[in-house]
Short mmCIF file of C-alpha atoms in Angstrom, two decimals:
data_model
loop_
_atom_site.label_atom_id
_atom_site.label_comp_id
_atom_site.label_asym_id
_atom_site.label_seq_id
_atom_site.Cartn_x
_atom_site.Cartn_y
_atom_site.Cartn_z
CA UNK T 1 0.00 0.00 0.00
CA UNK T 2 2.89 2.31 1.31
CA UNK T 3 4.43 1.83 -2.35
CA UNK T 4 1.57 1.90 -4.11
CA UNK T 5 1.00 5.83 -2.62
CA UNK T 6 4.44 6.72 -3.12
CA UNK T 7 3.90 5.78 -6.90
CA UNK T 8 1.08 8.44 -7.20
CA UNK T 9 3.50 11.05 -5.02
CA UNK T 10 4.36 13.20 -7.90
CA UNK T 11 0.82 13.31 -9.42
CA UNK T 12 -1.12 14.18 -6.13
CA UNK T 13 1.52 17.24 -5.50
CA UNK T 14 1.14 18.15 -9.05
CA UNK T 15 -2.42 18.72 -8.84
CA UNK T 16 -2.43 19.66 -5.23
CA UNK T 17 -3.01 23.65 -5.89
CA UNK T 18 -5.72 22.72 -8.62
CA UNK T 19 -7.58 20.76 -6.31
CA UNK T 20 -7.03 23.31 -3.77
CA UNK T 21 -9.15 25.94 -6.30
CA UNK T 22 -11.81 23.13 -6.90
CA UNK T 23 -12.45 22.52 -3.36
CA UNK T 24 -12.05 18.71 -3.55
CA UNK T 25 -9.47 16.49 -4.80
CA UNK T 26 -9.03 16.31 -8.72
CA UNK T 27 -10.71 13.53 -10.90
CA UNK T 28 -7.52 11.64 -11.91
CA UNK T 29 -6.07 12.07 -8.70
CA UNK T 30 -9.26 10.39 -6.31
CA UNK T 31 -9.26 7.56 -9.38
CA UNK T 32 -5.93 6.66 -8.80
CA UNK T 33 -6.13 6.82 -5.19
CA UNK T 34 -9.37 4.72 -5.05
CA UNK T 35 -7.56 2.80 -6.75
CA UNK T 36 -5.02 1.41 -4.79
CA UNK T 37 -7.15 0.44 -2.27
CA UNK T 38 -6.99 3.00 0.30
CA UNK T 39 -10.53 2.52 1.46
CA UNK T 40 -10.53 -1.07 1.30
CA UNK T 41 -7.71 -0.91 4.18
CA UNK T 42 -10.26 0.19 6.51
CA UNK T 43 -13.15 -2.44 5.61
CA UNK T 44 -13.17 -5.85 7.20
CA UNK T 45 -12.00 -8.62 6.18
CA UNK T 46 -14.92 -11.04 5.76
CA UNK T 47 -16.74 -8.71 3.32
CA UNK T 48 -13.23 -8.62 1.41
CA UNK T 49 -11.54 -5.65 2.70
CA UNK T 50 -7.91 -5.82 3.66
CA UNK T 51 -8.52 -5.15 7.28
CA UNK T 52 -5.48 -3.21 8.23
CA UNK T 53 -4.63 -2.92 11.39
CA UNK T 54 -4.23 0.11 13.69
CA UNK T 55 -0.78 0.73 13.17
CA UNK T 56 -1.23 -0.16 9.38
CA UNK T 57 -3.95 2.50 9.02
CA UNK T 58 -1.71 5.17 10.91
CA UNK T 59 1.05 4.25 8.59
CA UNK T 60 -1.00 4.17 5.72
CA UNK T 61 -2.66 8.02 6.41
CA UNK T 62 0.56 8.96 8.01
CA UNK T 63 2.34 8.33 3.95
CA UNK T 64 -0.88 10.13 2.12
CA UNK T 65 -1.04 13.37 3.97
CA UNK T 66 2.87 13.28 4.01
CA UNK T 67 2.22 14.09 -0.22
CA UNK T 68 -0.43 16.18 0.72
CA UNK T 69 -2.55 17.16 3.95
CA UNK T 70 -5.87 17.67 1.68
CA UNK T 71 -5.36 14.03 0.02
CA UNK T 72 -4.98 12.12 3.46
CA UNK T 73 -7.79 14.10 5.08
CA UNK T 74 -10.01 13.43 2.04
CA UNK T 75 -9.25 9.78 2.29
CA UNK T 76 -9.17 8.89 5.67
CA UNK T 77 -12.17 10.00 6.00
CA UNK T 78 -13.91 7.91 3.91
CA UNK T 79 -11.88 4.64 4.80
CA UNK T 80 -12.98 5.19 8.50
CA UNK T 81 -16.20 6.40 7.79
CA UNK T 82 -17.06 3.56 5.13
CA UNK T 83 -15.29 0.65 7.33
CA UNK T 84 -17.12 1.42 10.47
CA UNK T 85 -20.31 1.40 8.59
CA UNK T 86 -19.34 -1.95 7.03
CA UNK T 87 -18.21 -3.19 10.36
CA UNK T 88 -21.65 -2.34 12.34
CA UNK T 89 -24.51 -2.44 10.08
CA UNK T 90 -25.66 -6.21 10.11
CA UNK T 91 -26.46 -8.81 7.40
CA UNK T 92 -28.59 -6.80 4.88
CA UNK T 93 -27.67 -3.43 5.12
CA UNK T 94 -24.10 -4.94 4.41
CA UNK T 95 -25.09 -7.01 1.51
CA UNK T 96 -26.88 -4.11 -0.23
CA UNK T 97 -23.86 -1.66 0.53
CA UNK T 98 -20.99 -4.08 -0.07
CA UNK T 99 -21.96 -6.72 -3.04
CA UNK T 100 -18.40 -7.47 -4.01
CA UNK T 101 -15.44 -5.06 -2.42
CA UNK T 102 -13.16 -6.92 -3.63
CA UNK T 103 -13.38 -5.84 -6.89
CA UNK T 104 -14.33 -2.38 -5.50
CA UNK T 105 -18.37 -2.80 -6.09
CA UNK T 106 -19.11 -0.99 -2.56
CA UNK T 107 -20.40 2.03 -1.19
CA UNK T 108 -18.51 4.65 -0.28
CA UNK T 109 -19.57 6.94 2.38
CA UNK T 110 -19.14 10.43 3.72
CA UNK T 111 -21.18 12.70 6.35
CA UNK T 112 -20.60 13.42 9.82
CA UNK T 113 -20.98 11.61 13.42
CA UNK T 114 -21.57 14.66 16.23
CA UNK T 115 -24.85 16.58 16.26
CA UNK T 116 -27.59 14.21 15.71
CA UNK T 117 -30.56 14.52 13.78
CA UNK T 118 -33.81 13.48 14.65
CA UNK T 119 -35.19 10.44 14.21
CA UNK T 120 -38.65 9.54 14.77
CA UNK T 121 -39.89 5.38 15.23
CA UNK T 122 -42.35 4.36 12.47
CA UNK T 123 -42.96 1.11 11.00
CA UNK T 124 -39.25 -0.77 10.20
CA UNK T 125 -37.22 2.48 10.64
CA UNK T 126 -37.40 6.16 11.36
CA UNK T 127 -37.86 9.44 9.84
CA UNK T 128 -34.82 11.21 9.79
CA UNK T 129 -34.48 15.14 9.65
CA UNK T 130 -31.41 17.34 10.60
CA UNK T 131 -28.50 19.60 9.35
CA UNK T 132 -25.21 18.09 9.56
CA UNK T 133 -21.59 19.94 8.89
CA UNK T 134 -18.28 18.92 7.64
CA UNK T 135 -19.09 16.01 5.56
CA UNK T 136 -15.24 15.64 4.27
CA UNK T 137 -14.71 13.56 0.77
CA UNK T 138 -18.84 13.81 0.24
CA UNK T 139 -17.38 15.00 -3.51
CA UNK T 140 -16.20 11.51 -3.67
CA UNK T 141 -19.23 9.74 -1.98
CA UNK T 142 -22.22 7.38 -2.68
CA UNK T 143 -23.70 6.80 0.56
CA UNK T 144 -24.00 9.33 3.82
CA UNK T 145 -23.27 8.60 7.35
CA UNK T 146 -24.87 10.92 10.28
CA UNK T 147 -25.75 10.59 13.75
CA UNK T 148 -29.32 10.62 15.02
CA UNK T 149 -30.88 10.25 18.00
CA UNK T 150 -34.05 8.74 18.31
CA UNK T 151 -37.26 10.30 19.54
CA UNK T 152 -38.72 9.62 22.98
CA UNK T 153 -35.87 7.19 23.74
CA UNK T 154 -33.10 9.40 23.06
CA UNK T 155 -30.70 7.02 22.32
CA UNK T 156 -27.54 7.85 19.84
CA UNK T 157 -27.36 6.10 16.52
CA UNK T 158 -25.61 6.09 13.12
CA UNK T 159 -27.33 5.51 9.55
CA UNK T 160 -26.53 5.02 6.08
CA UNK T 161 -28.58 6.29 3.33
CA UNK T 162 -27.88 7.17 -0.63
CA UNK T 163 -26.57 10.27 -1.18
CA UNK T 164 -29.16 10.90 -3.32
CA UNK T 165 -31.89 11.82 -0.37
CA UNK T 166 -30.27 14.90 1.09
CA UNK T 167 -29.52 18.37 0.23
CA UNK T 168 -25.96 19.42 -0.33
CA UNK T 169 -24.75 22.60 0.78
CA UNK T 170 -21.93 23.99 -1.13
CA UNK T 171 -20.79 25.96 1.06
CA UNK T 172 -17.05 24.70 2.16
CA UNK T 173 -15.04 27.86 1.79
CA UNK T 174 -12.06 27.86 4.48
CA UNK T 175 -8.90 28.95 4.60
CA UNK T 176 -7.27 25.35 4.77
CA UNK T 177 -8.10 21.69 3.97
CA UNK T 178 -9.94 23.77 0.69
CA UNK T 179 -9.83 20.37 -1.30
CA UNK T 180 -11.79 18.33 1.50
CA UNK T 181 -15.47 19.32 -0.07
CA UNK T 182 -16.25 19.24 3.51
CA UNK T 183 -19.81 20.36 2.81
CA UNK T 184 -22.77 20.79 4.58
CA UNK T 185 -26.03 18.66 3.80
CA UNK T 186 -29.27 18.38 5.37
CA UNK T 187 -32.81 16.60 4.52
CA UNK T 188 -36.19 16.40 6.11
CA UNK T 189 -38.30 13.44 7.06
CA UNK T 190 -36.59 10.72 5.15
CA UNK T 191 -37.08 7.10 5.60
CA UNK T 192 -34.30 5.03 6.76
CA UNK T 193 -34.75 1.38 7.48
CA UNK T 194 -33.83 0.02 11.22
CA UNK T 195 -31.70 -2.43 9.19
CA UNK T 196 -29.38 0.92 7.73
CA UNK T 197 -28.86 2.15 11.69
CA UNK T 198 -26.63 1.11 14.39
CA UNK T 199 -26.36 2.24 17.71
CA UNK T 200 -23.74 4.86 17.89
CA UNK T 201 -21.74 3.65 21.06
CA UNK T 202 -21.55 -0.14 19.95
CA UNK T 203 -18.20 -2.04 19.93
CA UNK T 204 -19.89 -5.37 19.23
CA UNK T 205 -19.24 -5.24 15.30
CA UNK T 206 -21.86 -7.41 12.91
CA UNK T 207 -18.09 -7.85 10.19
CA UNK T 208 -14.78 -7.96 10.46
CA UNK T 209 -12.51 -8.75 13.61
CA UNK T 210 -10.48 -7.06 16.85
CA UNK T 211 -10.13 -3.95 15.26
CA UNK T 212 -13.87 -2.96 15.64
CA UNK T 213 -14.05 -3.95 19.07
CA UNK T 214 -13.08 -0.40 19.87
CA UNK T 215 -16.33 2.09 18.43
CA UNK T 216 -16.22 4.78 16.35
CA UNK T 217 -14.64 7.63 18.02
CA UNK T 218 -11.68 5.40 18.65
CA UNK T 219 -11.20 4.29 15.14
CA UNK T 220 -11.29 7.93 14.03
CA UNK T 221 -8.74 8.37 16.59
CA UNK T 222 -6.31 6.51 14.53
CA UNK T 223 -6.86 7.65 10.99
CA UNK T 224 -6.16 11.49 12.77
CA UNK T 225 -3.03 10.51 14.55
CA UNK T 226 -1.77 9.78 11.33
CA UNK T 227 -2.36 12.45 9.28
CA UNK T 228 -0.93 14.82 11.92
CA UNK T 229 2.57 12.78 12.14
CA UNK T 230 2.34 12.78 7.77
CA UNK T 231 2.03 16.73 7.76
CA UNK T 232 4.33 17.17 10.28
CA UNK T 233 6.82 14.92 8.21
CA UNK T 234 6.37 16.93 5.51
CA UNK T 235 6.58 20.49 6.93
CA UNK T 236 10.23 19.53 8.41
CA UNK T 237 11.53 18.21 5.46
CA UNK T 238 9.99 21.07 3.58
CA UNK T 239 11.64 23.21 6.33
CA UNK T 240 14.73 21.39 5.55
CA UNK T 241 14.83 21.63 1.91
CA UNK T 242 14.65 25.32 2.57
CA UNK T 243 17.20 25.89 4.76
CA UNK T 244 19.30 23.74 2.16
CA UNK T 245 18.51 26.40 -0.67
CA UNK T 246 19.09 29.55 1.85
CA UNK T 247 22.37 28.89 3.39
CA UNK T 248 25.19 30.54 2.66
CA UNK T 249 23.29 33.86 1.28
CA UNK T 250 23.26 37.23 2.79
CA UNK T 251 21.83 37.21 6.48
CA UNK T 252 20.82 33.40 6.10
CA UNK T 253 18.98 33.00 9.64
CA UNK T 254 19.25 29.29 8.81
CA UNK T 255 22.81 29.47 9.44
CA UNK T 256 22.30 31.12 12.99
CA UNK T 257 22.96 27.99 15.79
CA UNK T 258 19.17 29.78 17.18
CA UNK T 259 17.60 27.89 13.68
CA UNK T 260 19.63 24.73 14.30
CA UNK T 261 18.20 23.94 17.92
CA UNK T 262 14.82 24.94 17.06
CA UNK T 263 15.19 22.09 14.10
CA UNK T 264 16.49 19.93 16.25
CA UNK T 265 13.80 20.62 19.08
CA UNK T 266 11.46 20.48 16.45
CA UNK T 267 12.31 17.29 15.78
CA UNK T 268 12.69 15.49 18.81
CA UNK T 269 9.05 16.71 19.53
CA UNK T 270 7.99 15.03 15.93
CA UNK T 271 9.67 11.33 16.49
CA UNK T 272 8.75 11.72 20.25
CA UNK T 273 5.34 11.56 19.41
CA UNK T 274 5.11 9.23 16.77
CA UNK T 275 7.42 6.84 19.37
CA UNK T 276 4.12 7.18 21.80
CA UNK T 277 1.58 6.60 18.90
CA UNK T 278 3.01 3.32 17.31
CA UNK T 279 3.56 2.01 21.44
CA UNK T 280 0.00 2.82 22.38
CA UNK T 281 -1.59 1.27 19.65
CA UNK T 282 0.98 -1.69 19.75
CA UNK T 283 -0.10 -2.08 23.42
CA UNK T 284 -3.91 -1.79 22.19
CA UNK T 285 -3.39 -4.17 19.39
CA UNK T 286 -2.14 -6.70 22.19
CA UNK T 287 -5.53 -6.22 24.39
CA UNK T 288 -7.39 -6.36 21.60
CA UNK T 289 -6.01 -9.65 20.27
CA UNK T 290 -6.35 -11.63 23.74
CA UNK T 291 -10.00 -10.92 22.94
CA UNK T 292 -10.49 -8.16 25.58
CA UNK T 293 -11.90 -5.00 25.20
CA UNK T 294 -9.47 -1.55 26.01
CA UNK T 295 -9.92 -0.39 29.42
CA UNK T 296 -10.71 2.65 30.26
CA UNK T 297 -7.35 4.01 30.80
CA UNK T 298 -6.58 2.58 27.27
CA UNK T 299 -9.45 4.71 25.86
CA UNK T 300 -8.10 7.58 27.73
CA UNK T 301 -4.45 7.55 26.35
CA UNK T 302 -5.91 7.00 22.73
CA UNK T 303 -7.39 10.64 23.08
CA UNK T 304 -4.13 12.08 24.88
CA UNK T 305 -2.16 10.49 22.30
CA UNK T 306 -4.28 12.00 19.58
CA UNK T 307 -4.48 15.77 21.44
CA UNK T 308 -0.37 15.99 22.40
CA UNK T 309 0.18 14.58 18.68
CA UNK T 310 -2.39 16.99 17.22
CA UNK T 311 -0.59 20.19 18.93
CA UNK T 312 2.63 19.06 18.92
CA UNK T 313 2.59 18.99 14.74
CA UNK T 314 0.71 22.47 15.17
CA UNK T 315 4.20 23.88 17.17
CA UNK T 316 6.11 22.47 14.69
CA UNK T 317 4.49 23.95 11.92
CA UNK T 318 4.79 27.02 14.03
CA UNK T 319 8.51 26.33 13.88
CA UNK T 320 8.22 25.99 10.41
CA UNK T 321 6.41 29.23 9.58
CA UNK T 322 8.93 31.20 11.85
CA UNK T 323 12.03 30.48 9.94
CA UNK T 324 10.75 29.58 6.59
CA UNK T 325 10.44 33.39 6.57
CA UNK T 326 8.23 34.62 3.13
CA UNK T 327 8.47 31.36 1.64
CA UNK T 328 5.34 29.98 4.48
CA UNK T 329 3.37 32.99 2.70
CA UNK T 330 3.39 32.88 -0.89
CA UNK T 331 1.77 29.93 -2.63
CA UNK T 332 3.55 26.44 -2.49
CA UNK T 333 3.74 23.12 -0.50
CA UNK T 334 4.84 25.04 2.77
CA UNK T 335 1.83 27.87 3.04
CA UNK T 336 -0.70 24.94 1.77
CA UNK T 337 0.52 22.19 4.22
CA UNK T 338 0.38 25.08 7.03
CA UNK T 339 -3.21 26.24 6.60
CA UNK T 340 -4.39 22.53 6.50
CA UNK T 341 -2.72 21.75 9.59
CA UNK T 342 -4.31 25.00 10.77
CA UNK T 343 -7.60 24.24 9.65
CA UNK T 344 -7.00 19.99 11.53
CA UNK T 345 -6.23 21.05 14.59
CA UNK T 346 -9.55 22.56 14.94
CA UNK T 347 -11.52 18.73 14.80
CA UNK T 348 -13.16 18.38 18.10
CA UNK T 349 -11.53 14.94 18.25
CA UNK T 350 -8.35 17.23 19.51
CA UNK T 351 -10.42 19.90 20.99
CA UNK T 352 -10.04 21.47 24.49
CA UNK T 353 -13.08 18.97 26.77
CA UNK T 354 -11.66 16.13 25.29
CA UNK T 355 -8.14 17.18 26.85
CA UNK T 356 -9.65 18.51 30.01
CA UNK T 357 -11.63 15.06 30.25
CA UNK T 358 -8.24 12.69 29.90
CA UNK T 359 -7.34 14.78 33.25
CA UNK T 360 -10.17 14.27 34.95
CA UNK T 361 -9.79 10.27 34.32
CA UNK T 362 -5.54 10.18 34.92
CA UNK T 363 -5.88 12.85 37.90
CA UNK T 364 -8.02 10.34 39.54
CA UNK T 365 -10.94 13.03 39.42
CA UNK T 366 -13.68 10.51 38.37
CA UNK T 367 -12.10 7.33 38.73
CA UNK T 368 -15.20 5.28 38.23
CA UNK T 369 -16.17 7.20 35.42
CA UNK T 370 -16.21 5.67 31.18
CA UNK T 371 -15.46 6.87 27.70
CA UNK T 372 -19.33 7.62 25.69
CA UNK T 373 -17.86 8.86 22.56
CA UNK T 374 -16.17 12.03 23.60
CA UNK T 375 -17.76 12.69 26.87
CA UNK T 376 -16.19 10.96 30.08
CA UNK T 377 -19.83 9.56 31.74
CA UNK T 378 -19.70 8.46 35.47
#
């Protein structure tokens, strides 16, 4: 898989400002990445995905986003967002959805997981209404995944239904992550079989094998750790390159022994995190495969990991912005991998309550207390 990226390298940076200006990735570009399979990574095994594990899919996201931010965002996206759903929905939801993956026949799906909708009980499924956000890769997508919560009971589930039943919103215009088509969409009393829903906090997956035994929000934890250790990658070495180019001219700051510890600093912070990623996901890997579920100090440190990883890229591309001088502000890789990572940081998954609610856990302030998606519940 790793090679099979690294093949399309040049083509994806290529058309990385053009698909910047469209506001989603470009038509050869999502073709050829499609094509090697990035999406089947994520889907299980059994339905014939290629089931990666965690550390696969980190390594896998990590090498996109390293070639460009907008690229790995757009596809790990999907992969998560498509796998899960292939993971959780049962028997014929999954056989409708996911005929033959492996010779790609297979939905593909794109929409977004906080917020719920409504959904109100009839006969065999509910009426669904809402406005969800952020719907990243919908350009590329068949099928839409939201959250809902049902009426009366209140209880928190995910559906799938064809793209063609809601209301796009084009209306993604940021200042980073610009060829995400993170879109809006929205519909209004829709039918959507029981058999298309699954209960939003479920680790008890219908496909596919240990990975899935950890939810939603921790499988999305994953695919985000590695895109921010891939843009990080890429904004040192881009750092590098530059300083390779500007030394030895007039008032080079990148000769100054100030720019050389900062690198170096910069650095250590980089492999320091990506050192904790790969061991806490080796150590969940290890749970998981006894056939145990992660505890709840597990489920903690998969958020932490994900937060100190998140900002840690973020002061590194502040690192890189500082010395790259007018070079981060003028059009190229540098100023385009810097407002993606500016616009990534801002995913709740990395926001400030999910931080404040790893301390609560590790400080021994609720000690009793478990992971519901986000939300540390006593």
């Amino acid at each position: 898989m790793l090679e099979r990226i690294d093949a399309l390298g040049e083509s994806i940076e290529a058309d990385a400002e053009a698909a910047d200006t469209l506001g989603r990735l470009t038509a050869d570009v999502a073709k050829s990445l499609l094509g090697t399979g990035i999406v089947r990574a994520g889907l299980p095994e059994n339905l014939g995905g290629y089931e990666f594990s965690p550390r696969q899919l980190i390594r896998t996201i990590e090498r996109l986003s390293y070639h460009d931010a907008a690229a790995g965002w757009t596809m790990m996206a999907l992969q998560m967002i498509t796998g899960t759903t292939a993971a959780y929905l049962g028997a014929a939801a999954a056989a409708e959805l996911f005929p033959d993956v492996a010779s790609g026949d297979h939905a593909l799906l794109s929409g977004h997981g906080t917020r719920p909708g409504r959904a109100v009980p009839v006969d065999g499924g509910y009426l669904v209404s809402g406005e969800w956000q952020f719907a990243s890769g919908m350009a590329l997508a068949t099928h839409i995944h939201s959250a809902i919560q049902v009426e009366d009971t209140g209880e928190p589930r995910i559906l799938a239904m064809p793209k063609s039943q809601v209301t796009l919103v084009d209306n993604w215009d940021v200042l980073g992550l610009r060829a995400t088509s993170s879109i809006d969409y929205h519909c209004t009393d829709v039918y959507v079989p029981q058999t298309h829903t699954y209960r939003a906090t479920t680790m008890d997956p219908a496909n596919g094998g240990a990975i899935y035994r950890i939810g939603i929000v921790n499988m999305s934890a994953i695919v985000h750790s590695g895109w921010a250790l891939g843009v990080g990658r890429r904004l040192l070495d881009e750092l590098k390159l530059y300083a390779s180019k500007k030394s030895g001219t007039f008032h080079a700051a990148v000769d100054t022994a100030q720019f050389h510890a900062e690198y170096a600093t910069a650095e250590a912070r980089l492999r320091a995190a990506r050192a904790w990623v790969l061991q806490a996901w080796q150590e969940n890997e290890e749970t998981l495969a006894a056939g145990e579920l992660l505890s709840t100090e597990q489920e903690t440190l998969i958020r932490l990991v994900l937060n100190h990883t998140t900002w840690t890229v973020h002061d590194v591309g502040q690192t890189v912005h500082r010395w790259a001088a007018t070079t981060a502000i003028r059009r190229g890789p540098i100023d385009r991998f810097l407002r993606d990572l500016a616009t990534g940081t801002q995913h709740i998954t990395s926001g400030p309550i999910v931080l404040q609610n790893c301390g609560k856990w590790l400080s021994g302030a609720q000690p009793e207390a478990h992971w519901e998606f986000l939300d540390l519940v006593d």
